[in-house]
């Protein structure tokens, strides 16, 4: 390829660099035109589509391509162009000459839009994060946020939400997440005053993540309860909100609400978001165990999650059997995994559930058993501990039995028919409520073309519609006559 380029007298930039670079630059220019169209027409969906196309090109971004695109999208010599160019590493002279040649093939924009400028910030920021240059990424994200504060355009809301996310990510990767908490609160206030609901969603989730990162659950709950509420605009942000809410509810011992939030977040999450779904399932498994439920085996056999959920599978098996010694060994074996997942404190709470599960199995198996044997089977320290645990389980309704203190034994009652109780009705009611909720959310998520209700009907379409209505009325009348 290099010999062909040297022999040709005419410049052939498409053959002098790898084939991915010109195509990437061409795609970026098309995305820029799409952003311009969305800005002029005030259609945020076009800018959202531009961001989706950019994520597809993320792995193909190079410093030479970005420098050429900056020359195309921004005015050379402007403050934004100079600042963003300083973040990019210098490439070889040959590559730079080729990129400038390709950029001169199409004249740069005379008046750069704010949307294009913010998009350039976003491109450079994504490139720096992928290259693991976190210090430069922090400086770039801070500069983009300070620029965003001076702009109040609704077409910037989608780009601003992405910048907020990467702004927080840069500081999280460098371990300085607490430094931007006050700035995130100020940005949330600005988004609220500007009625930027997508920005409010994103910033609320970033603030909740900031608080939960430092185990500030009370402050996170106060912020969540006082934040303005509205319908979700982004499915991804709504999934994150449900996940953080589930974690808060778990710490607050509200396991029923936590289970609902975590399972809903796992169901709504995109299939590609494997790491997020794994985290949701880990917390959901712990919450279900704390509720006294045993998750199905299919939960642990989901595609791509078998290895990550293996420690929780062994933990569930120990809880299901009610073996306290096995539970201790599993907790010690995977202590580093549970600590990294921040579920170690919840697993400590499970010890009582393991004892209760073992006690329930004993009450089902034996109609009469001595407390000394109960202590031996549950591997408790003394008979007195067994007596107190059995008394508490009877009081809480975990087992249907009585204590014979004089003889030192537990008397179990006969198990009744579960279908004679209201438990099946409650289970069916919860399933029906879930289906109705899913239907309502699907209806709310329907999209309609803009200004469809304002479009005037042409005379030809009106004639066709009236003719169809007449034929339908005639057909209905004929059917009525046949029935009579």
Coordinates of N, CA and C in Angstrom, one line a residue, residues 473-484:
X473 N -69.9 0.4 8.1 CA -71.2 0.5 8.7 C -72.2 -0.4 7.9
X474 N -72.1 -0.5 6.6 CA -72.9 -1.4 5.8 C -72.7 -2.9 6.2
X475 N -71.4 -3.2 6.4 CA -71.1 -4.6 6.7 C -71.7 -5.0 8.1
X476 N -71.6 -4.0 9.0 CA -72.2 -4.3 10.4 C -73.7 -4.4 10.3
X477 N -74.3 -3.6 9.5 CA -75.8 -3.6 9.4 C -76.2 -5.0 8.8
X478 N -75.5 -5.5 7.8 CA -75.8 -6.8 7.2 C -75.7 -7.9 8.2
X479 N -74.6 -7.8 9.1 CA -74.4 -8.8 10.1 C -75.6 -8.8 11.1
X480 N -76.0 -7.6 11.5 CA -77.2 -7.5 12.4 C -78.4 -8.1 11.8
X481 N -78.7 -7.9 10.5 CA -79.8 -8.4 9.8 C -79.8 -10.0 9.8
X482 N -78.6 -10.5 9.6 CA -78.4 -12.0 9.5 C -78.7 -12.6 10.9
X483 N -78.3 -11.9 12.0 CA -78.5 -12.4 13.3 C -80.0 -12.5 13.7
X484 N -80.7 -11.5 13.2 CA -82.2 -11.5 13.5 C -82.9 -12.4 12.5

